[in-house]
Tab-separated table of C-alpha atoms in Angstrom:
chain	number	residue	atom	x	y	z
A	1	MET	CA	7.614	29.737	23.286
A	2	PHE	CA	7.466	30.955	27.324
A	3	ALA	CA	10.478	33.352	26.907
A	4	CYS	CA	9.990	34.642	23.308
A	5	ILE	CA	5.892	35.490	22.990
A	6	PRO	CA	4.814	37.658	25.716
A	7	GLN	CA	1.926	37.319	28.213
A	8	PRO	CA	2.629	33.402	27.266
A	9	LEU	CA	-0.281	33.157	30.008
A	10	ARG	CA	-1.992	35.112	28.039
A	11	TYR	CA	-1.391	33.380	24.263
A	12	ALA	CA	-1.545	29.700	25.920
A	13	GLU	CA	-4.897	30.576	26.918
A	14	ALA	CA	-5.996	32.118	23.531
A	15	LEU	CA	-4.424	29.307	22.129
A	16	LEU	CA	-7.489	26.847	24.065
A	17	GLY	CA	-9.233	28.833	23.169
A	18	HIS	CA	-8.680	28.656	19.467
A	19	TYR	CA	-8.020	24.583	19.702
A	20	ALA	CA	-11.894	24.291	21.837
A	21	ARG	CA	-13.500	25.837	18.753
A	22	LEU	CA	-11.785	24.088	15.600
A	23	ALA	CA	-13.079	21.201	17.565
A	24	ARG	CA	-16.336	22.296	16.998
A	25	ALA	CA	-16.698	22.985	13.416
A	26	SER	CA	-18.573	20.394	11.414
A	27	GLY	CA	-16.992	20.920	7.983
A	28	ALA	CA	-13.575	21.384	6.078
A	29	GLY	CA	-14.765	25.275	4.840
A	30	ALA	CA	-14.603	25.775	8.833
A	31	LEU	CA	-11.716	24.471	9.791
A	32	GLN	CA	-9.609	25.891	6.649
A	33	ASP	CA	-11.143	29.899	7.310
A	34	GLY	CA	-10.809	28.904	11.482
A	35	LEU	CA	-7.147	28.156	11.240
A	36	VAL	CA	-6.103	30.863	9.218
A	37	GLN	CA	-7.873	33.216	11.121
A	38	ALA	CA	-6.807	31.786	14.060
A	39	ALA	CA	-3.053	31.449	13.485
A	40	THR	CA	-3.576	35.381	11.924
A	41	GLN	CA	-4.626	35.941	15.949
A	42	LEU	CA	-2.277	34.692	16.851
A	43	ALA	CA	0.940	35.691	15.983
A	44	ALA	CA	-0.347	38.493	15.411
A	45	CYS	CA	-0.303	39.494	11.902
A	46	GLU	CA	-2.260	41.155	8.867
A	47	LEU	CA	-2.092	38.001	7.035
A	48	GLY	CA	-3.032	34.081	7.209
A	49	GLN	CA	-2.852	32.166	4.549
A	50	LEU	CA	-3.464	27.906	4.248
A	51	TYR	CA	-2.218	26.132	1.201
A	52	LEU	CA	-2.519	22.903	0.597
A	53	LEU	CA	-1.459	20.131	-2.100
A	54	ASP	CA	-4.063	18.616	-5.019
A	55	ALA	CA	-4.781	14.720	-4.846
A	56	GLY	CA	-1.838	14.526	-7.237
A	57	HIS	CA	0.632	16.487	-5.064
A	58	SER	CA	1.102	18.351	-8.092
A	59	ARG	CA	-0.236	21.864	-7.048
A	60	LEU	CA	-0.724	24.405	-4.395
A	61	GLU	CA	-4.039	25.568	-3.641
A	62	LEU	CA	-5.158	28.735	-1.086
A	63	ALA	CA	-7.692	27.256	0.328
A	64	ALA	CA	-7.998	30.085	3.046
A	65	GLN	CA	-7.128	33.110	3.351
A	66	TRP	CA	-7.098	36.329	6.156
A	67	LEU	CA	-6.447	40.059	5.481
A	68	ASP	CA	-6.570	43.147	7.286
A	69	GLY	CA	-8.540	41.567	10.261
A	70	ARG	CA	-11.523	40.178	7.033
A	71	LEU	CA	-12.114	36.670	5.781
A	72	GLN	CA	-11.062	36.726	1.936
A	73	PRO	CA	-13.957	35.428	-0.577
A	74	ARG	CA	-13.851	31.908	-1.140
A	75	GLU	CA	-14.198	32.322	-4.726
A	76	THR	CA	-10.859	34.232	-4.189
A	77	ALA	CA	-9.306	32.052	-1.973
A	78	SER	CA	-9.669	29.060	-4.036
A	79	LEU	CA	-7.615	30.160	-7.174
A	80	PRO	CA	-5.580	27.888	-7.654
A	81	SER	CA	-0.962	28.654	-6.942
A	82	ASP	CA	1.253	27.009	-9.463
A	83	TYR	CA	4.324	27.320	-6.335
A	84	ASP	CA	7.197	26.594	-8.888
A	85	ALA	CA	6.693	31.104	-9.539
A	86	GLY	CA	6.576	31.242	-5.707
A	87	GLN	CA	10.547	30.189	-4.060
A	88	LEU	CA	10.072	30.593	-0.532
A	89	LEU	CA	6.851	27.986	-1.147
A	90	GLN	CA	8.911	26.301	-2.516
A	91	TYR	CA	11.450	25.284	-0.195
A	92	CYS	CA	9.392	25.535	2.437
A	93	LEU	CA	6.879	22.419	0.152
A	94	CYS	CA	10.174	20.496	-1.254
A	95	GLN	CA	12.701	20.576	1.948
A	96	ASN	CA	9.680	20.164	3.948
A	97	ARG	CA	11.582	22.797	6.353
A	98	ARG	CA	10.168	26.670	8.752
A	99	LEU	CA	11.202	29.947	6.801
A	100	CYS	CA	11.569	32.944	8.801
A	101	LEU	CA	11.917	35.825	7.490
A	102	ASP	CA	12.244	38.992	10.547
A	103	GLU	CA	13.303	42.182	7.869
A	104	LEU	CA	11.175	40.108	4.354
A	105	ASP	CA	13.192	42.226	0.986
A	106	ALA	CA	11.167	41.863	-2.135
A	107	SER	CA	14.576	42.422	-4.196
A	108	LEU	CA	15.819	38.537	-2.607
A	109	TYR	CA	12.672	36.828	-2.200
A	110	PRO	CA	9.717	37.618	-4.320
A	111	GLY	CA	6.125	37.238	-3.039
A	112	ASP	CA	4.019	37.030	-5.691
A	113	PHE	CA	1.970	35.042	-3.201
A	114	LEU	CA	1.455	37.638	-0.960
A	115	PRO	CA	-1.628	40.229	-1.820
A	116	GLU	CA	-0.561	43.940	-2.936
A	117	GLY	CA	-0.824	46.833	-0.372
A	118	SER	CA	-0.162	50.010	0.069
A	119	LYS	CA	2.390	49.121	2.298
A	120	PRO	CA	5.523	46.223	1.494
A	121	TRP	CA	5.590	43.364	3.513
A	122	ARG	CA	8.234	42.929	6.224
A	123	SER	CA	8.066	39.892	8.049
A	124	LEU	CA	6.529	36.291	6.605
A	125	LEU	CA	6.781	32.859	8.727
A	126	CYS	CA	6.051	29.898	6.237
A	127	LEU	CA	5.142	26.272	8.432
A	128	PRO	CA	4.771	22.808	6.383
A	129	LEU	CA	1.602	20.790	7.944
A	130	THR	CA	2.195	17.144	7.622
A	131	ASN	CA	-0.652	14.524	7.499
A	132	GLY	CA	-0.925	11.689	10.003
A	133	GLN	CA	1.899	9.714	8.043
A	134	GLY	CA	4.516	12.466	7.736
A	135	GLN	CA	4.261	13.813	4.349
A	136	VAL	CA	3.552	17.513	4.120
A	137	ALA	CA	0.217	18.072	2.611
A	138	GLY	CA	0.352	21.976	2.628
A	139	LEU	CA	1.737	25.295	3.907
A	140	LEU	CA	0.146	27.976	6.371
A	141	LEU	CA	1.690	31.441	6.635
A	142	VAL	CA	1.413	34.692	8.529
A	143	ALA	CA	2.590	37.824	7.633
A	144	SER	CA	2.902	41.170	8.954
A	145	ARG	CA	3.599	44.983	7.775
A	146	ARG	CA	5.513	45.382	10.381
A	147	ALA	CA	9.814	43.958	10.984
A	148	ARG	CA	8.875	41.237	13.602
A	149	ALA	CA	10.410	38.461	15.309
A	150	LEU	CA	8.140	35.356	13.969
A	151	GLN	CA	10.153	32.722	15.407
A	152	GLY	CA	8.574	32.152	18.626
A	153	PHE	CA	5.309	30.805	17.120
A	154	ALA	CA	6.522	28.569	15.158
A	155	ASP	CA	6.034	25.337	17.124
A	156	SER	CA	2.274	26.537	18.114
A	157	LEU	CA	0.656	27.730	14.938
A	158	ALA	CA	2.288	23.685	13.310
A	159	GLN	CA	0.701	22.183	16.044
A	160	LEU	CA	-2.839	24.163	15.736
A	161	GLY	CA	-2.438	23.355	11.522
A	162	ALA	CA	-1.748	19.283	11.780
A	163	PHE	CA	-4.587	19.590	13.972
A	164	VAL	CA	-6.681	21.215	11.462
A	165	LEU	CA	-5.359	18.790	8.337
A	166	ALA	CA	-6.216	15.766	10.387
A	167	GLN	CA	-9.923	17.069	11.867
A	168	ARG	CA	-10.062	17.734	7.881
A	169	ARG	CA	-9.072	14.363	6.666
A	170	LEU	CA	-11.544	12.422	9.226
A	171	LEU	CA	-15.025	15.398	8.689
A	172	GLY	CA	-14.043	13.810	5.938
A	173	ARG	CA	-14.070	10.215	6.003
A	174	LEU	CA	-17.251	10.820	8.226
A	175	HIS	CA	-18.580	12.530	5.238
A	176	ALA	CA	-17.807	9.564	2.761
A	177	SER	CA	-18.795	6.865	5.676
A	178	GLN	CA	-22.525	8.427	5.197
A	179	ILE	CA	-22.942	8.638	1.567
A	180	GLU	CA	-20.946	6.834	-0.072
A	181	PRO	CA	-22.442	2.933	-1.831
A	182	ALA	CA	-21.893	0.156	-0.277
A	183	ALA	CA	-20.212	-0.744	-3.040
A	184	GLU	CA	-17.327	1.974	-3.429
A	185	ARG	CA	-16.304	0.757	0.549
A	186	PRO	CA	-13.298	-1.171	0.829
A	187	ALA	CA	-13.703	-4.763	1.393
A	188	ALA	CA	-13.749	-6.089	5.015
A	189	LEU	CA	-10.586	-7.750	6.151
A	190	PRO	CA	-9.733	-11.391	4.973
A	191	SER	CA	-10.842	-13.818	8.339
A	192	ALA	CA	-8.746	-15.876	9.973
A	193	SER	CA	-10.524	-18.984	7.675
A	194	ASP	CA	-8.747	-17.652	4.918
A	195	TYR	CA	-5.064	-16.713	6.626
A	196	GLY	CA	-4.520	-13.792	6.037
A	197	LEU	CA	-4.589	-14.359	2.208
A	198	ILE	CA	-7.403	-13.237	-0.161
A	199	GLY	CA	-9.922	-15.231	-2.503
A	200	ASP	CA	-13.022	-16.606	-1.963
A	201	SER	CA	-12.087	-18.760	-6.026
A	202	ARG	CA	-12.612	-22.630	-5.925
A	203	ALA	CA	-9.491	-22.429	-6.262
A	204	MET	CA	-8.030	-20.424	-3.235
A	205	ARG	CA	-9.935	-22.078	-1.188
A	206	ASP	CA	-8.534	-25.723	-1.572
A	207	VAL	CA	-5.062	-22.874	-1.387
A	208	TYR	CA	-6.684	-22.822	2.065
A	209	ARG	CA	-7.552	-27.155	3.052
A	210	LEU	CA	-3.548	-27.815	2.044
A	211	ILE	CA	-2.450	-25.163	3.946
A	212	GLY	CA	-4.673	-26.023	7.167
A	213	LYS	CA	-3.205	-29.170	6.879
A	214	VAL	CA	0.787	-28.633	6.786
A	215	LEU	CA	-0.117	-25.665	9.720
A	216	HIS	CA	1.041	-27.668	12.912
A	217	ASN	CA	2.679	-30.865	11.801
A	218	PRO	CA	7.117	-30.162	10.649
A	219	VAL	CA	6.631	-31.396	6.993
A	220	GLY	CA	8.223	-30.084	4.290
A	221	VAL	CA	6.311	-27.473	1.451
A	222	LEU	CA	6.966	-26.310	-1.461
A	223	LEU	CA	5.495	-24.078	-3.003
A	224	THR	CA	4.686	-23.965	-6.665
A	225	GLY	CA	3.323	-21.896	-9.270
A	226	GLU	CA	3.540	-18.530	-12.083
A	227	THR	CA	5.577	-15.726	-10.446
A	228	GLY	CA	3.845	-13.503	-9.152
A	229	THR	CA	1.208	-15.835	-7.560
A	230	GLY	CA	1.972	-15.314	-4.129
A	231	LYS	CA	4.008	-17.275	-2.782
A	232	GLU	CA	6.115	-15.914	-0.148
A	233	LEU	CA	2.700	-14.954	0.992
A	234	VAL	CA	2.135	-18.144	1.597
A	235	ALA	CA	4.704	-19.722	3.284
A	236	ARG	CA	5.058	-16.892	5.726
A	237	ALA	CA	1.556	-17.314	6.132
A	238	ILE	CA	1.822	-21.402	6.962
A	239	HIS	CA	4.658	-19.828	9.320
A	240	ASP	CA	2.748	-16.961	11.047
A	241	CYS	CA	-0.687	-19.309	11.857
A	242	GLY	CA	1.845	-21.783	12.446
A	243	LEU	CA	3.839	-23.316	15.883
A	244	ARG	CA	6.541	-21.218	14.990
A	245	ARG	CA	4.907	-18.445	14.840
A	246	SER	CA	6.743	-17.171	18.038
A	247	LYS	CA	10.436	-17.141	16.079
A	248	ALA	CA	11.487	-15.890	12.766
A	249	PHE	CA	10.976	-15.958	9.384
A	250	VAL	CA	13.857	-15.633	7.123
A	251	ALA	CA	13.319	-15.524	3.179
A	252	GLN	CA	15.894	-15.661	0.986
A	253	ASN	CA	15.711	-16.357	-3.167
A	254	CYS	CA	18.725	-18.720	-4.259
A	255	ALA	CA	18.421	-16.855	-6.925
A	256	ALA	CA	19.454	-13.717	-6.092
A	257	LEU	CA	23.582	-14.159	-5.519
A	258	PRO	CA	26.126	-16.367	-6.508
A	259	GLU	CA	27.391	-19.854	-5.319
A	260	SER	CA	29.996	-18.437	-3.471
A	261	LEU	CA	27.944	-15.774	-1.152
A	262	LEU	CA	24.685	-17.752	-1.691
A	263	GLU	CA	27.201	-20.665	0.282
A	264	SER	CA	28.115	-18.445	3.385
A	265	GLU	CA	24.850	-16.616	3.593
A	266	LEU	CA	22.829	-19.169	3.747
A	267	PHE	CA	25.263	-21.769	6.411
A	268	GLY	CA	27.985	-18.552	7.541
A	269	CYS	CA	31.421	-18.972	8.257
A	270	ARG	CA	34.191	-19.086	10.217
A	271	LYS	CA	36.850	-16.388	10.305
A	272	GLY	CA	39.447	-16.519	7.722
A	273	ALA	CA	37.377	-18.242	5.224
A	274	PHE	CA	37.724	-17.069	2.116
A	275	SER	CA	38.605	-13.697	1.338
A	276	GLY	CA	37.235	-10.462	3.420
A	277	ALA	CA	36.083	-12.799	6.477
A	278	ASP	CA	37.238	-10.815	9.178
A	279	ARG	CA	34.562	-12.769	11.969
A	280	ASP	CA	32.879	-15.102	12.548
A	281	ARG	CA	29.486	-14.937	10.689
A	282	PRO	CA	26.185	-16.625	11.098
A	283	GLY	CA	24.437	-18.084	8.261
A	284	LEU	CA	20.791	-17.766	7.809
A	285	PHE	CA	20.404	-21.394	9.371
A	286	ASP	CA	21.246	-19.552	12.729
A	287	ALA	CA	19.156	-16.904	12.540
A	288	ALA	CA	15.591	-19.605	11.479
A	289	ASP	CA	16.656	-21.391	14.333
A	290	GLY	CA	13.406	-22.415	15.819
A	291	GLY	CA	11.831	-20.742	12.934
A	292	THR	CA	10.511	-21.318	9.462
A	293	LEU	CA	13.909	-20.432	6.458
A	294	PHE	CA	11.621	-20.314	3.481
A	295	LEU	CA	14.280	-20.916	0.320
A	296	ASP	CA	12.492	-18.698	-3.031
A	297	GLU	CA	13.161	-20.257	-7.154
A	298	VAL	CA	15.188	-23.237	-5.173
A	299	GLY	CA	15.335	-24.681	-8.326
A	300	ASP	CA	18.170	-22.085	-9.566
A	301	LEU	CA	20.185	-23.265	-6.633
A	302	PRO	CA	23.838	-24.878	-7.629
A	303	PRO	CA	24.379	-29.288	-7.220
A	304	LEU	CA	27.118	-28.059	-4.658
A	305	LEU	CA	24.473	-26.410	-2.378
A	306	GLN	CA	22.005	-29.091	-3.029
A	307	ALA	CA	24.128	-31.597	-1.347
A	308	LYS	CA	24.839	-29.223	1.555
A	309	LEU	CA	20.724	-28.603	2.146
A	310	LEU	CA	19.664	-32.205	1.465
A	311	ARG	CA	21.856	-32.775	4.619
A	312	VAL	CA	20.179	-30.321	6.764
A	313	LEU	CA	16.501	-31.513	6.161
A	314	GLN	CA	18.099	-35.448	6.552
A	315	GLU	CA	20.063	-34.929	10.024
A	316	GLY	CA	19.622	-31.167	10.759
A	317	GLU	CA	22.841	-30.318	10.987
A	318	VAL	CA	24.584	-27.227	9.660
A	319	ARG	CA	28.818	-26.546	8.776
A	320	PRO	CA	29.231	-23.851	8.463
A	321	LEU	CA	31.737	-22.755	5.435
A	322	GLY	CA	35.716	-23.002	6.770
A	323	ALA	CA	35.029	-25.082	9.520
A	324	THR	CA	35.357	-28.643	10.496
A	325	ALA	CA	32.497	-29.538	13.202
A	326	THR	CA	28.544	-29.237	12.990
A	327	HIS	CA	25.697	-27.227	14.873
A	328	ARG	CA	22.335	-29.483	15.064
A	329	VAL	CA	19.846	-26.550	13.755
A	330	ASP	CA	15.876	-27.044	14.803
A	331	VAL	CA	14.061	-24.987	10.952
A	332	ARG	CA	11.119	-25.850	9.409
A	333	ILE	CA	12.120	-24.928	5.317
A	334	VAL	CA	9.360	-24.591	3.539
A	335	ALA	CA	10.668	-23.853	-0.420
A	336	ALA	CA	9.589	-22.601	-3.931
A	337	THR	CA	9.998	-22.032	-7.862
A	338	HIS	CA	7.874	-21.358	-10.383
A	339	ARG	CA	10.163	-24.308	-12.748
A	340	ASP	CA	9.078	-28.464	-13.646
A	341	LEU	CA	11.363	-29.248	-10.403
A	342	ARG	CA	10.502	-32.556	-12.493
A	343	ALA	CA	11.461	-31.471	-14.791
A	344	LEU	CA	14.645	-30.639	-13.671
A	345	VAL	CA	15.652	-33.480	-12.011
A	346	GLU	CA	14.776	-35.865	-15.099
A	347	GLN	CA	17.913	-33.038	-17.152
A	348	GLY	CA	19.984	-34.586	-13.885
A	349	ARG	CA	19.781	-30.416	-13.421
A	350	PHE	CA	18.289	-31.238	-9.902
A	351	ARG	CA	19.359	-34.071	-7.375
A	352	GLU	CA	16.346	-36.835	-7.312
A	353	ASP	CA	16.751	-37.318	-3.627
A	354	LEU	CA	16.045	-33.820	-3.077
A	355	PHE	CA	13.110	-33.271	-5.077
A	356	TYR	CA	11.374	-36.475	-2.687
A	357	ARG	CA	12.373	-34.558	0.600
A	358	LEU	CA	11.120	-31.325	-0.539
A	359	ALA	CA	8.139	-32.189	-1.853
A	360	HIS	CA	7.377	-34.341	0.981
A	361	PHE	CA	3.268	-31.816	1.282
A	362	PRO	CA	2.851	-29.722	-2.914
A	363	ILE	CA	1.079	-26.409	-2.749
A	364	GLU	CA	0.293	-25.177	-6.117
A	365	LEU	CA	-0.995	-21.419	-6.075
A	366	PRO	CA	-3.334	-21.145	-9.529
A	367	PRO	CA	-2.803	-18.908	-11.528
A	368	LEU	CA	-4.310	-15.164	-11.542
A	369	ARG	CA	-6.726	-16.316	-14.761
A	370	GLU	CA	-7.588	-19.253	-12.312
A	371	ARG	CA	-9.288	-17.750	-10.155
A	372	ASP	CA	-10.641	-14.190	-12.389
A	373	GLU	CA	-13.504	-13.911	-9.525
A	374	ASP	CA	-10.664	-12.773	-7.148
A	375	ILE	CA	-9.529	-10.198	-9.273
A	376	LEU	CA	-11.138	-7.287	-8.589
A	377	ARG	CA	-11.609	-8.352	-4.750
A	378	LEU	CA	-7.062	-7.477	-4.698
A	379	ALA	CA	-8.290	-4.792	-6.868
A	380	ARG	CA	-10.155	-2.694	-4.092
A	381	HIS	CA	-7.586	-4.274	-1.556
A	382	PHE	CA	-4.512	-2.947	-2.834
A	383	ALA	CA	-6.497	0.673	-3.989
A	384	ALA	CA	-7.179	1.125	-0.235
A	385	LYS	CA	-3.200	-0.210	0.486
A	386	ALA	CA	-2.330	3.053	-1.480
A	387	CYS	CA	-4.105	5.400	-0.312
A	388	ALA	CA	-2.962	4.971	2.976
A	389	PHE	CA	0.454	4.588	2.358
A	390	LEU	CA	-0.101	7.832	0.171
A	391	GLY	CA	-2.433	9.540	3.089
A	392	ARG	CA	-5.037	10.162	0.615
A	393	ASP	CA	-8.485	9.522	0.818
A	394	ALA	CA	-10.111	6.222	-0.269
A	395	CYS	CA	-10.755	6.377	-4.519
A	396	ARG	CA	-13.766	5.256	-6.437
A	397	TRP	CA	-13.914	2.798	-8.588
A	398	SER	CA	-15.927	3.588	-11.860
A	399	ASP	CA	-17.408	0.482	-13.531
A	400	ALA	CA	-16.020	0.456	-16.557
A	401	ALA	CA	-12.337	0.682	-14.828
A	402	LEU	CA	-14.342	-2.671	-12.821
A	403	GLU	CA	-15.125	-3.973	-16.389
A	404	GLN	CA	-11.676	-3.719	-17.812
A	405	LEU	CA	-9.880	-5.625	-14.960
A	406	ALA	CA	-12.665	-8.409	-14.919
A	407	GLY	CA	-11.425	-9.056	-18.253
A	408	TYR	CA	-8.561	-9.286	-18.824
A	409	ALA	CA	-5.776	-12.526	-17.921
A	410	PHE	CA	-2.895	-10.651	-15.931
A	411	PRO	CA	-0.070	-12.538	-17.075
A	412	GLY	CA	1.969	-11.407	-14.868
A	413	ASN	CA	-0.844	-12.595	-11.984
A	414	VAL	CA	-1.369	-11.091	-8.503
A	415	ARG	CA	2.313	-8.678	-8.748
A	416	GLU	CA	1.026	-7.370	-11.888
A	417	LEU	CA	-2.558	-6.676	-10.745
A	418	LYS	CA	-1.021	-5.136	-7.850
A	419	GLY	CA	1.102	-2.401	-9.655
A	420	LEU	CA	-1.035	-1.653	-11.671
A	421	VAL	CA	-3.729	-0.695	-8.991
A	422	GLU	CA	-0.848	1.353	-7.693
A	423	ARG	CA	0.341	3.233	-10.604
A	424	ALA	CA	-3.728	4.409	-11.372
A	425	VAL	CA	-4.014	5.639	-7.905
A	426	LEU	CA	-1.093	7.984	-8.323
A	427	LEU	CA	-2.693	9.269	-11.606
A	428	CYS	CA	-5.870	9.133	-9.981
A	429	GLU	CA	-6.680	12.966	-9.337
A	430	GLY	CA	-10.773	13.057	-9.615
A	431	GLY	CA	-11.385	10.667	-6.840
A	432	GLU	CA	-12.577	8.185	-9.327
A	433	LEU	CA	-10.385	5.679	-11.126
A	434	LEU	CA	-10.999	4.984	-15.085
A	435	PRO	CA	-10.310	3.032	-17.543
A	436	GLU	CA	-7.594	5.674	-18.508
A	437	HIS	CA	-5.164	5.220	-15.549
A	438	PHE	CA	-4.923	1.480	-16.032
A	439	ASP	CA	-2.103	0.464	-18.366
A	440	LEU	CA	-3.689	-3.131	-20.130
A	441	ARG	CA	-1.538	-4.349	-22.193
A	442	ARG	CA	-2.740	-7.032	-24.562
A	443	GLY	CA	-0.271	-9.785	-25.566
A	444	PRO	CA	-0.272	-12.200	-28.226
A	445	GLU	CA	-1.585	-14.663	-25.331
A	446	ASP	CA	-4.894	-13.186	-25.033
A	447	ASN	CA	-5.428	-13.376	-29.265
A	448	ASP	CA	-4.378	-17.036	-28.720
A	449	SER	CA	-7.303	-17.725	-26.336
A	450	THR	CA	-9.457	-21.069	-26.367
A	451	LEU	CA	-12.506	-18.737	-25.063
A	452	ASN	CA	-15.143	-17.856	-28.037
A	453	LEU	CA	-16.047	-14.536	-27.289
A	454	ARG	CA	-19.357	-15.061	-25.231
A	455	GLN	CA	-17.970	-17.227	-23.098
A	456	ARG	CA	-15.436	-13.949	-22.480
A	457	LEU	CA	-18.190	-11.948	-22.587
A	458	GLU	CA	-20.081	-14.998	-19.384
A	459	ARG	CA	-16.744	-14.427	-17.338
A	460	VAL	CA	-16.295	-10.641	-17.067
A	461	GLU	CA	-20.142	-10.930	-16.473
A	462	ARG	CA	-19.737	-13.599	-13.751
A	463	ASN	CA	-16.700	-11.783	-11.901
A	464	LEU	CA	-18.703	-8.502	-11.967
A	465	LEU	CA	-22.284	-10.380	-10.249
A	466	LEU	CA	-19.885	-12.556	-7.934
A	467	ASP	CA	-17.849	-9.539	-6.940
A	468	CYS	CA	-21.678	-6.963	-6.217
A	469	LEU	CA	-23.132	-10.588	-4.514
A	470	ARG	CA	-20.081	-11.130	-2.282
A	471	LYS	CA	-19.631	-6.218	-1.088
A	472	ASN	CA	-24.095	-7.406	-0.525
A	473	GLY	CA	-23.189	-9.603	2.119
A	474	GLY	CA	-25.031	-12.193	-0.413
A	475	ASN	CA	-27.748	-9.949	-0.175
A	476	GLN	CA	-29.792	-10.734	-3.337
A	477	SER	CA	-32.031	-7.634	-3.384
A	478	GLN	CA	-29.503	-5.378	-2.817
A	479	ALA	CA	-27.263	-7.288	-4.975
A	480	ALA	CA	-29.743	-6.154	-8.124
A	481	ARG	CA	-31.217	-2.404	-6.690
A	482	GLU	CA	-27.556	-1.886	-7.558
A	483	LEU	CA	-26.662	-4.137	-10.669
A	484	GLY	CA	-29.955	-2.289	-11.835
A	485	LEU	CA	-31.879	-5.323	-12.693
A	486	PRO	CA	-34.991	-6.882	-10.965
A	487	ARG	CA	-34.563	-9.889	-8.789
A	488	ARG	CA	-36.114	-12.357	-10.667
A	489	THR	CA	-33.683	-11.288	-13.539
A	490	LEU	CA	-30.796	-11.759	-11.040
A	491	LEU	CA	-31.575	-14.707	-9.938
A	492	TYR	CA	-31.591	-16.108	-13.432
A	493	ARG	CA	-28.022	-14.846	-14.363
A	494	MET	CA	-26.534	-16.102	-11.764
A	495	GLU	CA	-28.503	-19.837	-12.669
A	496	ARG	CA	-27.178	-19.279	-16.065
A	497	LEU	CA	-23.885	-18.477	-14.891
A	498	ASN	CA	-23.667	-20.743	-11.816
A	499	ILE	CA	-23.172	-19.427	-8.766
A	500	ARG	CA	-23.835	-20.710	-6.742
A	501	ALA	CA	-24.644	-20.037	-2.688
A	502	ALA	CA	-20.823	-21.569	-1.745
A	503	ASP	CA	-18.921	-18.676	-3.783
A	504	LEU	CA	-20.253	-16.059	-2.568
């Protein structure tokens, strides 16, 4: 910058002054207007434009424009601009690359996005602006009717634009926190008593109690439950909260690899053990030495590997593929399966001695339909994480969407809920999650339910009341006001639906 800009010290002083003025801005509009004014004045250009991506990242909107020393009216500046029609804007946005044209030729570079005037635009600088996650959130553009070298301003203007985006997002969050009702605020982070897992239902409290029994005991743990119930999360919780948390946690799906590869993956191999084994390679037991090895879908383990795993569990010794000697390892095994291992033992497809060795301490994870009061809390958690990942403001939840989720059986369990919420966040463009954003397919199992209509409605009502009470910290008066009910009616419904203080 100092080599390209005349009078660089005076430029630096002006730049700091603009930073100070922008830092005092009290709203998003003032920030956007101040940015285009600062950019044009610093680069001594006649035009400054700020484009911002919408929430769905599908359109680029002209958020502010400074032209010939004047801020353009907001009703004009807020008109949407489809960036597909502007090849130069599309290039900067999609490629995340700066564009500097010292000699802008209208016949080579279509500039429909530039204001028309008596004189053509001769030079242009377009800068992608990124958010805190490194994703492109908008474009800052300056242009001049004179042929000028603008490359020297690129770094300083890009940093100024990133500062404005960060300030704009911070002000938006501050404003939302002041007006957002308690019902829309993200759920609090889980406490240490639930080991980082989410759920307050009775079934999950039983799981927490069992996890607490094995944290500081070296017994083997067998996690059972349907697919998608979070068995790997529980295994990580056992490791992260136990004595081995400073060592490695290694996970392997036993159904993901064929037998020949799985054996070398678990136990390692020696050079020349098979074609392609050009060096000694340690296995996952060695990688997890001192820590925890999580074996998912252990029911799919081939018979030969079942025998080798049993020896590791009994003797604490591993013999790599192609080796003649064994070596000791200190590994805690946490196994998981969605299959009935006892039935596999009776069918002769799983070793009985290995089954009893693995199942010293079984923990069965409940399906989501048996902990349906946790559905809404999980949904809010997944939505907050998805919004943070996408660099978007938190989405609001409509009552209809919450009611729809509360009454769904979720055959795919927590994994299905997570996928549905993440998809809904991507589809949401107005900042509010609506029923049409969720693709809830009703399968035949929903029609075969043993619950009658009244029982289903009571289940939905119970889940909604629990969700509201938990968000309000158990304050019944505040929850009643939020639900639009007299407090006496709320107490009556809590008694009828068997909602007790222990459930909150």
